[in-house]
Structure formats: structure tokens, C-alpha cells
Amino acid sequence: MATSDFDSAVTIAECETAGTNALSLSVQDYATVLEQEYKITLLPSDLDTTAEDNMLACRIYDCMDPLLVLGRQRSNEITTLFNALPSSDPSTGSTSEEQQEHHVLEQKRQALLYLLMRGKLGKRCRIDPPFQVDYGHNMTLGDKVNWGPNGVALDCAPISIGDRTILGPGVKLFGATHPLNPLLRYPIRQFDFAMEIHIGKDCWLGGGVVVCPGVRIGDGVTVLPGSIVTKNVPSFAVVAGCPAKIVEVLEREGCEDEDRALEAFLKSGLVGERIEEFFDQWRPPAVETMALP
């Protein structure tokens, strides 16, 4: 028997009576409506979960298991809808109708993400399309996570991202991996395995960063654009390169002092042109030019 991920009993008809844009519905209820309206594939509750259990436990599993195939199909259906939504900018809406249209689109985006991740995302998260993910429901996002376009998450193993973390365009989180033995990689054998990825809060992963299977990134980490992270990263480190290496470790107390100073500065009412003075103290130095051989 196929069942929905949600307990909401809201129907399409009830959504239509609530208003043409469903803004009066909660994100969870709207997700249920979209699941019904677009006939999203439901996952049967009576299928064997052995392969999924092995996958999430980082053991060898059969990627062509029926339940996993249906899970990827469901994810593809939801992300196709998500990626097809037109872009919208509230600052460009000059009429109340345009503003409402923006809010409708944002509500639909949030509902589709809620549906994709089975509700495991925090408040005010944003993922810019296009976005590609294997399953979606093996991911957990904290509050105010912001992910730029062309993101990829191979969440065959659990992936978690902490509060207020920023992921630039093209950031890829590769939880899936394959045996090093080439004979075991032969397609007919269908053997795969995966390793968890965990990213802390208040991190920034620049554009094009790749995080490899099994990596854990601490809080407050900065990963410079284009880096490939193959090992665990301690909190408050700045890393760069292929493979990524630590180039600096920030002092937590110093970071907290700057945060308190900025908060006091913003409350002082003296921001205006003086904001540049405050930020000059941590502005990155000019990039050096490479020396000719």
C-alpha cells in the first residue's frame, strides 16, 4: 500500500476554497495538496527496506532495489516541479497582484522542499534552482540555510547542514561512493555504498566546492571557492585547494568579539557612511599577482 509522508487531510478542493494561491495554508498542508495535485509517486509501505537500511548504515547495498528506485523517481518528480518554477523578486513587484504572485511562488517553493525533505528543513531556508538530489528525504537543513543555484546532493547517506550556513552556486555534496575494486563496480553487480556528510552552523562554502563522502565540517568554517574537501575540517578553519588544506584557523573569541562590536555599532544609529569604516578592519587584502617563472 502506498502512503503519503504527511498526515494532513487537506484536499485540492479545500485548497481552492481557501484561496487561489493557498497562502492561507500551512507549508505542510500545501505540500500535501501538491502531492495530490501532481500525483507524486508514493512509496509503498509494504516493500522490503533492507537495501535502504544498509544504504543509510553505510553498508554495501543494491542501488536497483525497488524501494530505492521509487525513492529516486519521487525525488526527480519533485525537483522537476521545483526547478520549473519561474524566478521572482519581491523588489520588482509594483502592484499588490505582483507582490501576491511572488508570495505564491515562494509558498510553492517551500512546500515542494518540505515535500522533498519530508519536513526536515528549518525556518527561512532557501535553495535556488536548479537543484539535483538523489532522494531528498535523507537531508536535514537547519534554519536560514542558503544554497545557490546548481547545487547537487547525493544523499544516499544522511547529509546535515547547520543553521545559517551559506552554500554558493554549484556546491556539490557527494555522499555516494563506490568500491575501489573495479570488478565490484561493474554495473550488473549494482553494488554501491555511501558515507555521511555533516556541515556545521555558520559555515560558508564558496562556489564550486565539492565535499567528498564521509567528511565532517565543523562550525564557522570557510571553504574557499573551487576547493575539494576530502578530510574533516575543524571549527573556525579557513580551507582552500584541491585537495583542501587549512590556510588559517580563526580564534573563536575574536570572532565573537567582532560580532558583538558589529551589533553595538548597528544599534548606535551611526551606521550610514561609517559602515565602511567598521568593515575595513577585516576587508581581505588585495590578491597578489603570480610571479612569472
Short mmCIF file of N, CA and C in Angstrom, two decimals, residues 1 27 30 33 47 61 63 66 76 93 95 104 107 122 135 143 148 159 207 220 225 233 242 252 260 271 282 287 289:
data_model
loop_
_atom_site.label_atom_id
_atom_site.label_comp_id
_atom_site.label_asym_id
_atom_site.label_seq_id
_atom_site.Cartn_x
_atom_site.Cartn_y
_atom_site.Cartn_z
N MET A 1 0.84 -1.20 0.00
CA MET A 1 0.00 0.00 0.00
C MET A 1 0.87 1.25 0.00
N VAL A 27 2.66 25.35 5.27
CA VAL A 27 3.56 24.72 4.29
C VAL A 27 3.29 23.22 4.22
N TYR A 30 0.04 22.60 2.30
CA TYR A 30 0.21 22.89 0.88
C TYR A 30 1.05 21.79 0.22
N VAL A 33 -1.25 19.05 -0.61
CA VAL A 33 -2.06 19.40 -1.78
C VAL A 33 -1.27 19.19 -3.07
N LEU A 47 7.03 -2.61 1.04
CA LEU A 47 8.24 -3.08 0.38
C LEU A 47 9.35 -3.35 1.40
N TYR A 61 25.02 -1.93 -0.59
CA TYR A 61 23.59 -2.11 -0.86
C TYR A 61 23.35 -2.19 -2.37
N CYS A 63 21.64 -0.69 -5.37
CA CYS A 63 21.02 0.59 -5.74
C CYS A 63 19.78 0.41 -6.62
N PRO A 66 13.84 -2.07 -5.50
CA PRO A 66 12.60 -1.39 -5.91
C PRO A 66 12.25 -0.16 -5.08
N ASN A 76 12.93 12.89 -8.27
CA ASN A 76 13.04 13.51 -9.58
C ASN A 76 11.76 14.25 -9.96
N GLY A 93 8.05 43.94 -7.81
CA GLY A 93 6.59 43.97 -7.88
C GLY A 93 6.05 45.34 -7.53
N THR A 95 2.73 46.25 -8.02
CA THR A 95 1.32 46.19 -7.67
C THR A 95 1.10 45.10 -6.63
N VAL A 104 3.03 33.68 -3.60
CA VAL A 104 2.52 32.37 -4.02
C VAL A 104 3.66 31.47 -4.47
N GLN A 107 5.70 30.37 -1.51
CA GLN A 107 4.99 29.35 -0.75
C GLN A 107 5.09 27.98 -1.44
N GLY A 122 14.70 23.71 8.27
CA GLY A 122 14.38 24.73 9.24
C GLY A 122 13.63 25.91 8.65
N TYR A 135 17.65 11.58 -3.22
CA TYR A 135 16.41 11.22 -2.52
C TYR A 135 15.75 12.43 -1.85
N ASP A 143 18.01 26.20 10.31
CA ASP A 143 17.36 27.46 10.00
C ASP A 143 18.26 28.34 9.12
N GLY A 148 22.97 28.38 -3.24
CA GLY A 148 22.88 28.97 -4.56
C GLY A 148 22.49 27.97 -5.63
N ILE A 159 22.79 13.54 5.13
CA ILE A 159 23.52 14.80 4.97
C ILE A 159 22.84 15.83 5.85
N GLY A 207 31.49 29.04 -4.12
CA GLY A 207 31.01 28.43 -5.35
C GLY A 207 31.92 27.33 -5.86
N GLY A 220 31.39 27.35 11.76
CA GLY A 220 32.13 28.55 11.41
C GLY A 220 33.24 28.36 10.40
N PRO A 225 36.20 29.13 -2.72
CA PRO A 225 35.62 28.61 -3.96
C PRO A 225 36.53 27.64 -4.70
N VAL A 233 37.13 18.87 8.71
CA VAL A 233 37.63 20.24 8.91
C VAL A 233 37.23 20.71 10.31
N CYS A 242 42.86 21.92 -3.81
CA CYS A 242 42.43 20.61 -4.32
C CYS A 242 43.57 19.61 -4.13
N ARG A 252 37.95 31.69 18.07
CA ARG A 252 36.51 31.82 18.33
C ARG A 252 36.20 33.10 19.11
N ARG A 260 29.93 41.02 18.50
CA ARG A 260 29.35 41.92 19.50
C ARG A 260 29.60 43.38 19.12
N VAL A 271 25.31 54.19 11.62
CA VAL A 271 25.75 53.35 10.51
C VAL A 271 26.09 54.20 9.30
N TRP A 282 38.34 44.16 8.60
CA TRP A 282 38.51 42.75 8.21
C TRP A 282 38.40 42.55 6.71
N VAL A 287 44.48 40.66 -3.84
CA VAL A 287 45.04 39.39 -4.30
C VAL A 287 46.37 39.63 -4.99
N THR A 289 49.61 39.03 -7.43
CA THR A 289 49.81 38.56 -8.80
C THR A 289 50.87 37.46 -8.82
#
